[in-house]
PDB file of C-alpha atoms in Angstrom:
ATOM      1  CA  UNK O  29      47.311 -37.391  67.314  1.00 93.00           C
ATOM      2  CA  UNK O  30      49.535 -36.176  64.511  1.00 98.00           C
ATOM      3  CA  UNK O  31      48.677 -32.863  62.881  1.00 98.00           C
ATOM      4  CA  UNK O  32      49.580 -31.565  59.421  1.00 98.00           C
ATOM      5  CA  UNK O  33      49.736 -27.754  59.518  1.00 98.00           C
ATOM      6  CA  UNK O  34      49.001 -26.325  56.052  1.00 98.00           C
ATOM      7  CA  UNK O  35      50.211 -22.888  54.965  1.00 98.00           C
ATOM      8  CA  UNK O  36      49.756 -21.262  51.564  1.00 97.00           C
ATOM      9  CA  UNK O  37      52.641 -18.819  51.107  1.00 97.00           C
ATOM     10  CA  UNK O  38      53.440 -16.214  48.473  1.00 95.00           C
ATOM     11  CA  UNK O  39      56.246 -13.705  48.044  1.00 95.00           C
ATOM     12  CA  UNK O  40      54.354 -10.696  49.426  1.00 94.00           C
ATOM     13  CA  UNK O  41      53.846 -12.482  52.768  1.00 95.00           C
ATOM     14  CA  UNK O  42      57.306 -14.010  53.015  1.00 96.00           C
ATOM     15  CA  UNK O  43      58.311 -11.562  55.741  1.00 96.00           C
ATOM     16  CA  UNK O  44      55.629 -12.940  58.079  1.00 96.00           C
ATOM     17  CA  UNK O  45      56.716 -16.576  57.807  1.00 98.00           C
ATOM     18  CA  UNK O  46      59.404 -16.423  60.556  1.00 98.00           C
ATOM     19  CA  UNK O  47      56.712 -15.412  63.076  1.00 97.00           C
ATOM     20  CA  UNK O  48      54.449 -18.251  61.920  1.00 98.00           C
ATOM     21  CA  UNK O  49      57.405 -20.628  62.250  1.00 98.00           C
ATOM     22  CA  UNK O  50      58.200 -19.432  65.772  1.00 98.00           C
ATOM     23  CA  UNK O  51      54.588 -19.952  66.758  1.00 98.00           C
ATOM     24  CA  UNK O  52      54.907 -23.578  65.648  1.00 98.00           C
ATOM     25  CA  UNK O  53      58.151 -24.074  67.532  1.00 98.00           C
ATOM     26  CA  UNK O  54      56.387 -22.883  70.703  1.00 97.00           C
ATOM     27  CA  UNK O  55      53.647 -25.527  70.434  1.00 98.00           C
ATOM     28  CA  UNK O  56      53.235 -27.800  73.432  1.00 97.00           C
ATOM     29  CA  UNK O  57      51.890 -30.509  71.107  1.00 98.00           C
ATOM     30  CA  UNK O  58      54.997 -32.161  69.586  1.00 96.00           C
ATOM     31  CA  UNK O  59      53.506 -34.267  66.781  1.00 97.00           C
ATOM     32  CA  UNK O  60      53.138 -31.891  63.868  1.00 98.00           C
ATOM     33  CA  UNK O  61      54.427 -31.366  60.333  1.00 98.00           C
ATOM     34  CA  UNK O  62      54.426 -27.966  58.642  1.00 98.00           C
ATOM     35  CA  UNK O  63      53.480 -28.177  54.957  1.00 98.00           C
ATOM     36  CA  UNK O  64      54.244 -24.906  53.201  1.00 98.00           C
ATOM     37  CA  UNK O  65      52.934 -24.646  49.632  1.00 98.00           C
ATOM     38  CA  UNK O  66      54.410 -21.716  47.700  1.00 98.00           C
ATOM     39  CA  UNK O  67      51.942 -19.966  45.411  1.00 97.00           C
ATOM     40  CA  UNK O  68      53.731 -18.164  42.580  1.00 96.00           C
ATOM     41  CA  UNK O  69      57.441 -17.237  42.446  1.00 96.00           C
ATOM     42  CA  UNK O  70      59.311 -19.148  45.128  1.00 97.00           C
ATOM     43  CA  UNK O  71      62.678 -17.416  45.632  1.00 97.00           C
ATOM     44  CA  UNK O  72      61.634 -14.943  48.364  1.00 97.00           C
ATOM     45  CA  UNK O  73      59.734 -17.584  50.321  1.00 98.00           C
ATOM     46  CA  UNK O  74      62.559 -20.124  50.076  1.00 98.00           C
ATOM     47  CA  UNK O  75      65.143 -17.553  51.157  1.00 98.00           C
ATOM     48  CA  UNK O  76      63.041 -16.553  54.159  1.00 98.00           C
ATOM     49  CA  UNK O  77      62.410 -20.135  55.257  1.00 98.00           C
ATOM     50  CA  UNK O  78      66.121 -20.861  54.966  1.00 98.00           C
ATOM     51  CA  UNK O  79      67.117 -17.755  56.917  1.00 98.00           C
ATOM     52  CA  UNK O  80      64.801 -18.491  59.847  1.00 98.00           C
ATOM     53  CA  UNK O  81      65.868 -22.133  60.025  1.00 97.00           C
ATOM     54  CA  UNK O  82      62.548 -23.668  59.016  1.00 98.00           C
ATOM     55  CA  UNK O  83      63.850 -25.125  55.744  1.00 98.00           C
ATOM     56  CA  UNK O  84      66.455 -27.178  57.616  1.00 98.00           C
ATOM     57  CA  UNK O  85      63.984 -28.625  60.131  1.00 98.00           C
ATOM     58  CA  UNK O  86      62.891 -32.192  59.505  1.00 97.00           C
ATOM     59  CA  UNK O  87      59.304 -31.351  60.412  1.00 98.00           C
ATOM     60  CA  UNK O  88      58.931 -28.927  57.501  1.00 98.00           C
ATOM     61  CA  UNK O  89      57.876 -29.862  53.965  1.00 98.00           C
ATOM     62  CA  UNK O  90      58.034 -27.209  51.244  1.00 98.00           C
ATOM     63  CA  UNK O  91      56.261 -27.467  47.908  1.00 97.00           C
ATOM     64  CA  UNK O  92      55.940 -25.088  44.959  1.00 97.00           C
ATOM     65  CA  UNK O  93      53.765 -25.190  41.853  1.00 96.00           C
ATOM     66  CA  UNK O  94      55.206 -22.160  40.028  1.00 94.00           C
ATOM     67  CA  UNK O  95      52.019 -20.332  39.079  1.00 96.00           C
ATOM     68  CA  UNK O  96      49.911 -17.951  41.161  1.00 95.00           C
ATOM     69  CA  UNK O  97      46.614 -19.731  41.818  1.00 95.00           C
ATOM     70  CA  UNK O  98      45.450 -18.294  45.147  1.00 94.00           C
ATOM     71  CA  UNK O  99      45.373 -19.688  48.686  1.00 95.00           C
ATOM     72  CA  UNK O 100      42.572 -22.190  48.121  1.00 95.00           C
ATOM     73  CA  UNK O 101      44.408 -24.026  45.352  1.00 96.00           C
ATOM     74  CA  UNK O 102      47.721 -23.861  47.219  1.00 97.00           C
ATOM     75  CA  UNK O 103      46.183 -25.325  50.379  1.00 97.00           C
ATOM     76  CA  UNK O 104      44.505 -28.097  48.412  1.00 97.00           C
ATOM     77  CA  UNK O 105      47.801 -29.072  46.790  1.00 97.00           C
ATOM     78  CA  UNK O 106      49.317 -29.330  50.266  1.00 98.00           C
ATOM     79  CA  UNK O 107      46.236 -31.203  51.480  1.00 98.00           C
ATOM     80  CA  UNK O 108      46.922 -33.838  48.833  1.00 97.00           C
ATOM     81  CA  UNK O 109      50.256 -34.523  50.548  1.00 97.00           C
ATOM     82  CA  UNK O 110      48.835 -34.705  54.072  1.00 98.00           C
ATOM     83  CA  UNK O 111      48.918 -38.042  55.873  1.00 98.00           C
ATOM     84  CA  UNK O 112      48.038 -37.040  59.445  1.00 98.00           C
ATOM     85  CA  UNK O 113      44.468 -37.615  60.668  1.00 98.00           C
ATOM     86  CA  UNK O 114      44.164 -33.924  61.603  1.00 98.00           C
ATOM     87  CA  UNK O 115      44.793 -30.843  59.441  1.00 98.00           C
ATOM     88  CA  UNK O 116      45.312 -27.352  60.855  1.00 98.00           C
ATOM     89  CA  UNK O 117      45.242 -24.282  58.644  1.00 97.00           C
ATOM     90  CA  UNK O 118      47.776 -21.531  59.386  1.00 97.00           C
ATOM     91  CA  UNK O 119      47.772 -18.506  57.107  1.00 96.00           C
ATOM     92  CA  UNK O 120      51.254 -17.227  56.270  1.00 96.00           C
ATOM     93  CA  UNK O 121      50.681 -13.945  58.094  1.00 94.00           C
ATOM     94  CA  UNK O 122      49.061 -15.424  61.221  1.00 95.00           C
ATOM     95  CA  UNK O 123      50.360 -17.195  64.320  1.00 96.00           C
ATOM     96  CA  UNK O 124      49.098 -20.057  66.457  1.00 98.00           C
ATOM     97  CA  UNK O 125      48.749 -19.628  70.203  1.00 97.00           C
ATOM     98  CA  UNK O 126      51.210 -21.892  72.097  1.00 97.00           C
ATOM     99  CA  UNK O 127      48.443 -24.233  73.300  1.00 98.00           C
ATOM    100  CA  UNK O 128      46.557 -24.326  70.008  1.00 98.00           C
ATOM    101  CA  UNK O 129      47.529 -27.712  68.565  1.00 98.00           C
ATOM    102  CA  UNK O 130      47.360 -29.460  71.940  1.00 98.00           C
ATOM    103  CA  UNK O 131      43.962 -28.013  72.813  1.00 98.00           C
ATOM    104  CA  UNK O 132      42.324 -28.542  69.428  1.00 98.00           C
ATOM    105  CA  UNK O 133      43.657 -32.056  68.889  1.00 98.00           C
ATOM    106  CA  UNK O 134      42.736 -32.897  72.481  1.00 98.00           C
ATOM    107  CA  UNK O 135      39.174 -31.743  71.899  1.00 98.00           C
ATOM    108  CA  UNK O 136      38.868 -33.959  68.830  1.00 98.00           C
ATOM    109  CA  UNK O 137      40.343 -36.915  70.720  1.00 98.00           C
ATOM    110  CA  UNK O 138      37.803 -36.380  73.515  1.00 98.00           C
ATOM    111  CA  UNK O 139      34.932 -36.037  71.025  1.00 98.00           C
ATOM    112  CA  UNK O 140      35.592 -38.678  68.350  1.00 97.00           C
ATOM    113  CA  UNK O 141      32.303 -37.935  66.571  1.00 97.00           C
ATOM    114  CA  UNK O 142      33.239 -34.274  65.980  1.00 98.00           C
ATOM    115  CA  UNK O 143      34.645 -33.395  62.566  1.00 98.00           C
ATOM    116  CA  UNK O 144      36.377 -30.118  63.433  1.00 98.00           C
ATOM    117  CA  UNK O 145      37.470 -27.943  66.356  1.00 98.00           C
ATOM    118  CA  UNK O 146      38.066 -24.214  66.627  1.00 97.00           C
ATOM    119  CA  UNK O 147      38.819 -21.633  69.304  1.00 95.00           C
ATOM    120  CA  UNK O 148      38.932 -17.870  69.729  1.00 91.00           C
ATOM    121  CA  UNK O 149      40.949 -15.689  67.353  1.00 91.00           C
ATOM    122  CA  UNK O 150      42.747 -12.689  68.796  1.00 91.00           C
ATOM    123  CA  UNK O 151      43.561  -9.751  66.516  1.00 87.00           C
ATOM    124  CA  UNK O 152      47.326  -9.153  66.366  1.00 89.00           C
ATOM    125  CA  UNK O 153      48.101  -5.504  65.622  1.00 90.00           C
ATOM    126  CA  UNK O 154      51.272  -3.956  64.266  1.00 83.00           C
ATOM    127  CA  UNK O 155      52.428  -2.795  67.691  1.00 85.00           C
ATOM    128  CA  UNK O 156      52.168  -6.330  69.046  1.00 83.00           C
ATOM    129  CA  UNK O 157      48.998  -5.797  71.054  1.00 88.00           C
ATOM    130  CA  UNK O 158      46.308  -8.491  71.049  1.00 85.00           C
ATOM    131  CA  UNK O 159      42.594  -7.749  70.984  1.00 86.00           C
ATOM    132  CA  UNK O 160      40.030 -10.409  71.877  1.00 84.00           C
ATOM    133  CA  UNK O 161      36.514 -10.263  70.479  1.00 78.00           C
ATOM    134  CA  UNK O 162      33.607 -12.020  72.233  1.00 78.00           C
ATOM    135  CA  UNK O 163      32.342 -15.258  70.737  1.00 80.00           C
ATOM    136  CA  UNK O 164      29.109 -14.977  68.761  1.00 81.00           C
ATOM    137  CA  UNK O 165      28.030 -18.487  69.810  1.00 89.00           C
ATOM    138  CA  UNK O 166      28.487 -20.315  73.134  1.00 91.00           C
ATOM    139  CA  UNK O 167      31.563 -22.497  73.575  1.00 93.00           C
ATOM    140  CA  UNK O 168      31.023 -26.259  73.564  1.00 96.00           C
ATOM    141  CA  UNK O 169      29.582 -28.742  71.053  1.00 97.00           C
ATOM    142  CA  UNK O 170      28.348 -27.308  67.756  1.00 97.00           C
ATOM    143  CA  UNK O 171      25.450 -29.136  66.142  1.00 97.00           C
ATOM    144  CA  UNK O 172      25.399 -29.695  62.396  1.00 97.00           C
ATOM    145  CA  UNK O 173      24.247 -26.531  60.691  1.00 95.00           C
ATOM    146  CA  UNK O 174      24.478 -24.436  63.870  1.00 94.00           C
ATOM    147  CA  UNK O 175      27.085 -22.043  62.472  1.00 94.00           C
ATOM    148  CA  UNK O 176      25.063 -21.358  59.321  1.00 93.00           C
ATOM    149  CA  UNK O 177      21.923 -20.729  61.378  1.00 93.00           C
ATOM    150  CA  UNK O 178      23.766 -18.396  63.786  1.00 91.00           C
ATOM    151  CA  UNK O 179      25.353 -16.505  60.902  1.00 89.00           C
ATOM    152  CA  UNK O 180      22.083 -16.105  59.001  1.00 90.00           C
ATOM    153  CA  UNK O 181      20.281 -14.851  62.101  1.00 88.00           C
ATOM    154  CA  UNK O 182      22.932 -12.153  62.624  1.00 85.00           C
ATOM    155  CA  UNK O 183      22.658 -10.739  59.094  1.00 84.00           C
ATOM    156  CA  UNK O 184      22.744  -7.994  57.946  1.00 85.00           C
ATOM    157  CA  UNK O 185      24.181  -6.413  61.103  1.00 81.00           C
ATOM    158  CA  UNK O 186      26.988  -8.978  61.396  1.00 77.00           C
ATOM    159  CA  UNK O 187      28.561 -10.090  58.125  1.00 80.00           C
ATOM    160  CA  UNK O 188      31.370 -12.230  59.559  1.00 81.00           C
ATOM    161  CA  UNK O 189      30.867 -15.909  60.454  1.00 86.00           C
ATOM    162  CA  UNK O 190      30.346 -16.649  64.160  1.00 86.00           C
ATOM    163  CA  UNK O 191      33.805 -18.270  64.568  1.00 91.00           C
ATOM    164  CA  UNK O 192      37.059 -17.448  62.798  1.00 89.00           C
ATOM    165  CA  UNK O 193      37.430 -19.800  59.804  1.00 92.00           C
ATOM    166  CA  UNK O 194      41.216 -19.350  59.508  1.00 92.00           C
ATOM    167  CA  UNK O 195      41.927 -21.217  62.746  1.00 93.00           C
ATOM    168  CA  UNK O 196      39.934 -24.433  62.251  1.00 97.00           C
ATOM    169  CA  UNK O 197      41.458 -27.862  62.890  1.00 98.00           C
ATOM    170  CA  UNK O 198      39.851 -30.494  60.656  1.00 98.00           C
ATOM    171  CA  UNK O 199      39.666 -34.221  60.563  1.00 98.00           C
ATOM    172  CA  UNK O 200      41.323 -34.876  57.233  1.00 98.00           C
ATOM    173  CA  UNK O 201      38.520 -37.228  56.151  1.00 98.00           C
ATOM    174  CA  UNK O 202      35.906 -34.496  56.556  1.00 98.00           C
ATOM    175  CA  UNK O 203      38.036 -31.868  54.824  1.00 98.00           C
ATOM    176  CA  UNK O 204      38.482 -34.197  51.867  1.00 98.00           C
ATOM    177  CA  UNK O 205      34.755 -34.987  51.855  1.00 97.00           C
ATOM    178  CA  UNK O 206      33.859 -31.320  51.264  1.00 97.00           C
ATOM    179  CA  UNK O 207      36.434 -31.113  48.465  1.00 96.00           C
ATOM    180  CA  UNK O 208      39.109 -29.280  50.418  1.00 97.00           C
ATOM    181  CA  UNK O 209      39.102 -25.506  50.522  1.00 96.00           C
ATOM    182  CA  UNK O 210      36.391 -23.954  48.392  1.00 94.00           C
ATOM    183  CA  UNK O 211      37.019 -22.266  45.045  1.00 87.00           C
ATOM    184  CA  UNK O 212      35.525 -18.965  46.168  1.00 88.00           C
ATOM    185  CA  UNK O 213      37.721 -15.904  45.884  1.00 85.00           C
ATOM    186  CA  UNK O 214      38.489 -14.310  49.244  1.00 85.00           C
ATOM    187  CA  UNK O 215      36.228 -16.596  51.309  1.00 90.00           C
ATOM    188  CA  UNK O 216      37.837 -19.988  50.736  1.00 93.00           C
ATOM    189  CA  UNK O 217      38.047 -20.820  54.431  1.00 92.00           C
ATOM    190  CA  UNK O 218      34.603 -19.403  55.281  1.00 93.00           C
ATOM    191  CA  UNK O 219      32.847 -21.456  52.605  1.00 94.00           C
ATOM    192  CA  UNK O 220      34.726 -24.567  53.687  1.00 96.00           C
ATOM    193  CA  UNK O 221      33.758 -24.025  57.318  1.00 96.00           C
ATOM    194  CA  UNK O 222      30.060 -23.619  56.513  1.00 95.00           C
ATOM    195  CA  UNK O 223      30.087 -26.714  54.275  1.00 96.00           C
ATOM    196  CA  UNK O 224      31.961 -28.857  56.768  1.00 97.00           C
ATOM    197  CA  UNK O 225      29.871 -27.713  59.707  1.00 97.00           C
ATOM    198  CA  UNK O 226      26.733 -28.697  57.795  1.00 96.00           C
ATOM    199  CA  UNK O 227      27.954 -32.281  57.526  1.00 97.00           C
ATOM    200  CA  UNK O 228      29.559 -32.799  60.932  1.00 98.00           C
ATOM    201  CA  UNK O 229      29.325 -31.660  64.520  1.00 98.00           C
ATOM    202  CA  UNK O 230      32.164 -29.532  65.875  1.00 98.00           C
ATOM    203  CA  UNK O 231      33.738 -28.294  69.088  1.00 97.00           C
ATOM    204  CA  UNK O 232      34.198 -24.627  70.009  1.00 97.00           C
ATOM    205  CA  UNK O 233      36.838 -24.056  72.683  1.00 97.00           C
ATOM    206  CA  UNK O 234      36.569 -21.209  75.148  1.00 94.00           C
ATOM    207  CA  UNK O 235      40.209 -20.191  74.674  1.00 95.00           C
ATOM    208  CA  UNK O 236      42.287 -18.365  72.057  1.00 94.00           C
ATOM    209  CA  UNK O 237      44.005 -20.596  69.507  1.00 96.00           C
ATOM    210  CA  UNK O 238      44.824 -18.143  66.676  1.00 95.00           C
ATOM    211  CA  UNK O 239      46.539 -14.761  66.432  1.00 95.00           C
ATOM    212  CA  UNK O 240      45.028 -13.096  63.389  1.00 90.00           C
ATOM    213  CA  UNK O 241      47.403 -10.439  62.090  1.00 89.00           C
ATOM    214  CA  UNK O 242      45.905  -7.123  61.060  1.00 84.00           C
ATOM    215  CA  UNK O 243      47.850  -5.293  58.334  1.00 64.00           C
ATOM    216  CA  UNK O 244      47.139  -3.212  55.254  1.00 69.00           C
ATOM    217  CA  UNK O 245      48.298  -5.859  52.764  1.00 62.00           C
ATOM    218  CA  UNK O 246      46.043  -8.681  53.997  1.00 57.00           C
ATOM    219  CA  UNK O 247      43.828 -10.209  51.327  1.00 56.00           C
ATOM    220  CA  UNK O 248      40.610  -9.753  53.297  1.00 51.00           C
ATOM    221  CA  UNK O 249      41.006  -5.963  53.010  1.00 49.00           C
ATOM    222  CA  UNK O 250      41.527  -5.958  49.258  1.00 49.00           C
ATOM    223  CA  UNK O 251      38.766  -5.315  46.764  1.00 50.00           C
ATOM    224  CA  UNK O 252      38.852  -6.370  43.129  1.00 52.00           C
ATOM    225  CA  UNK O 253      36.747  -6.205  39.991  1.00 52.00           C
ATOM    226  CA  UNK O 254      35.978  -9.941  39.804  1.00 43.00           C
ATOM    227  CA  UNK O 255      32.243 -10.306  39.208  1.00 45.00           C
ATOM    228  CA  UNK O 256      32.027 -14.077  39.443  1.00 48.00           C
ATOM    229  CA  UNK O 257      29.937 -14.288  36.284  1.00 48.00           C
ATOM    230  CA  UNK O 258      32.380 -14.714  33.433  1.00 50.00           C
ATOM    231  CA  UNK O 259      31.409 -14.049  29.821  1.00 50.00           C
ATOM    232  CA  UNK O 260      28.621 -15.736  27.842  1.00 49.00           C
ATOM    233  CA  UNK O 261      30.043 -16.532  24.417  1.00 46.00           C
ATOM    234  CA  UNK O 262      26.628 -17.266  22.889  1.00 47.00           C
ATOM    235  CA  UNK O 263      23.047 -16.627  23.918  1.00 46.00           C
ATOM    236  CA  UNK O 264      20.171 -18.899  22.886  1.00 47.00           C
ATOM    237  CA  UNK O 265      22.237 -20.553  20.183  1.00 48.00           C
ATOM    238  CA  UNK O 266      23.013 -17.300  18.350  1.00 45.00           C
ATOM    239  CA  UNK O 267      26.457 -16.562  16.969  1.00 46.00           C
ATOM    240  CA  UNK O 268      28.754 -14.369  19.036  1.00 45.00           C
ATOM    241  CA  UNK O 269      28.530 -10.664  18.362  1.00 43.00           C
ATOM    242  CA  UNK O 270      31.649  -8.785  17.395  1.00 41.00           C
ATOM    243  CA  UNK O 271      33.105  -6.824  20.241  1.00 40.00           C
ATOM    244  CA  UNK O 272      35.137  -3.603  20.077  1.00 39.00           C
ATOM    245  CA  UNK O 273      36.703  -4.574  23.407  1.00 43.00           C
ATOM    246  CA  UNK O 274      37.817  -7.935  22.051  1.00 41.00           C
ATOM    247  CA  UNK O 275      35.413  -9.890  24.285  1.00 37.00           C
ATOM    248  CA  UNK O 276      33.338 -12.363  22.273  1.00 39.00           C
ATOM    249  CA  UNK O 277      29.636 -11.877  22.645  1.00 38.00           C
ATOM    250  CA  UNK O 278      29.798  -8.376  24.128  1.00 38.00           C
ATOM    251  CA  UNK O 279      28.798  -5.175  22.317  1.00 37.00           C
ATOM    252  CA  UNK O 280      28.597  -1.560  23.462  1.00 40.00           C
ATOM    253  CA  UNK O 281      24.958  -1.916  24.453  1.00 40.00           C
ATOM    254  CA  UNK O 282      24.897  -5.529  25.627  1.00 38.00           C
ATOM    255  CA  UNK O 283      26.205  -6.826  28.929  1.00 36.00           C
ATOM    256  CA  UNK O 284      27.127 -10.534  28.632  1.00 36.00           C
ATOM    257  CA  UNK O 285      25.520 -11.425  31.956  1.00 36.00           C
ATOM    258  CA  UNK O 286      22.102 -10.206  30.768  1.00 34.00           C
ATOM    259  CA  UNK O 287      21.543 -12.961  28.218  1.00 31.00           C
ATOM    260  CA  UNK O 288      18.648 -15.393  28.250  1.00 33.00           C
ATOM    261  CA  UNK O 289      21.052 -18.201  29.162  1.00 32.00           C
ATOM    262  CA  UNK O 290      22.118 -16.371  32.314  1.00 33.00           C
ATOM    263  CA  UNK O 291      18.543 -15.602  33.300  1.00 36.00           C
ATOM    264  CA  UNK O 292      17.585 -19.234  32.856  1.00 33.00           C
ATOM    265  CA  UNK O 293      20.477 -20.495  34.974  1.00 39.00           C
ATOM    266  CA  UNK O 294      19.634 -18.016  37.704  1.00 40.00           C
ATOM    267  CA  UNK O 295      16.008 -19.126  37.695  1.00 39.00           C
ATOM    268  CA  UNK O 296      17.094 -22.763  37.873  1.00 38.00           C
ATOM    269  CA  UNK O 297      19.380 -22.065  40.794  1.00 39.00           C
ATOM    270  CA  UNK O 298      16.612 -20.181  42.568  1.00 39.00           C
ATOM    271  CA  UNK O 299      14.163 -23.033  42.072  1.00 37.00           C
ATOM    272  CA  UNK O 300      16.734 -25.535  43.342  1.00 38.00           C
ATOM    273  CA  UNK O 301      17.357 -23.381  46.400  1.00 38.00           C
ATOM    274  CA  UNK O 302      13.653 -23.309  47.160  1.00 34.00           C
ATOM    275  CA  UNK O 303      13.535 -27.118  47.007  1.00 35.00           C
ATOM    276  CA  UNK O 304      16.582 -27.411  49.312  1.00 36.00           C
ATOM    277  CA  UNK O 305      16.226 -26.944  53.020  1.00 39.00           C
ATOM    278  CA  UNK O 306      18.036 -27.569  56.248  1.00 36.00           C
ATOM    279  CA  UNK O 307      15.931 -29.483  58.747  1.00 41.00           C
ATOM    280  CA  UNK O 308      16.886 -31.356  61.912  1.00 43.00           C
ATOM    281  CA  UNK O 309      20.567 -30.892  61.101  1.00 40.00           C
ATOM    282  CA  UNK O 310      20.173 -32.555  57.669  1.00 44.00           C
ATOM    283  CA  UNK O 311      20.483 -31.073  54.200  1.00 41.00           C
ATOM    284  CA  UNK O 312      17.435 -32.056  52.162  1.00 44.00           C
ATOM    285  CA  UNK O 313      17.124 -31.524  48.409  1.00 40.00           C
ATOM    286  CA  UNK O 314      13.676 -31.797  46.871  1.00 43.00           C
ATOM    287  CA  UNK O 315      12.336 -33.083  50.197  1.00 46.00           C
ATOM    288  CA  UNK O 316      14.942 -35.874  50.466  1.00 53.00           C
ATOM    289  CA  UNK O 317      18.182 -35.907  52.404  1.00 52.00           C
ATOM    290  CA  UNK O 318      21.213 -35.612  50.111  1.00 51.00           C
ATOM    291  CA  UNK O 319      23.555 -38.578  49.693  1.00 55.00           C
ATOM    292  CA  UNK O 320      26.530 -36.622  51.068  1.00 50.00           C
ATOM    293  CA  UNK O 321      24.581 -35.494  54.087  1.00 52.00           C
ATOM    294  CA  UNK O 322      23.350 -39.026  54.765  1.00 57.00           C
ATOM    295  CA  UNK O 323      26.839 -40.514  54.478  1.00 55.00           C
ATOM    296  CA  UNK O 324      28.534 -37.983  56.739  1.00 51.00           C
ATOM    297  CA  UNK O 325      25.653 -37.871  59.203  1.00 52.00           C
ATOM    298  CA  UNK O 326      26.358 -41.565  59.730  1.00 52.00           C
ATOM    299  CA  UNK O 327      30.108 -40.999  60.101  1.00 56.00           C
ATOM    300  CA  UNK O 328      30.066 -37.875  62.319  1.00 51.00           C
ATOM    301  CA  UNK O 329      27.148 -37.856  64.679  1.00 52.00           C
TER     302      UNK O 329
END
């Protein structure tokens, strides 16, 4: 089966793209297209892809949207251009193992009901050494919801998901059904994996398929001040307070996230969560199976 390999690329990671390209050229599976979506300024990425020969290869498609939106948005723009039945993520600073596309696409061909396939990820260090970590779940078929259950049972001692989300191969129909990569800062691929694995069965291969590069500039090691809450302009219908910091609705002694509106929304979300449950591999909301879960349970079972 044909595979679209999606890579979100930005200028800071341009230097890693030749290694990602070489890993694609080494693939035993011949039917692939590399879709590189440039996030932010494009000159450095374009120059690098031209210098390594990727830009001149007929299997490579390069897109750019000009603004810096993050990897989730960039991947989803590329996803909109995908036509192959299978979609493989490849981060700009990572590499695929030579057998990756053949093994993952072969697993999905052998298991037509599975919605995704994934293998081991080996850490790739600066000196070129590779370090393999043991799998947190047994290789083989993955039932719907199994990854979420395994992850929850390992908390708080283990905060990482039981398989590496950066190396997943998806059926394009399932990836589109979950809305593409999630709009969650820093965990786009993790959130997508948990959502997709709740709707469809998967296959875990007992072999390495991804080389996950460890370096100081990688996004997963960076911390920011994003709180995820935003600013409440008004609370309970009152007019915005003046703000010495220039933020509407915020004063020296009032934090915008402590308004009655925020407390109400949190309570509503909590109540909804209590009414939602995962049972027998099905997502149920208010005691009834959700429409999305019912539709994709029928498709991937």
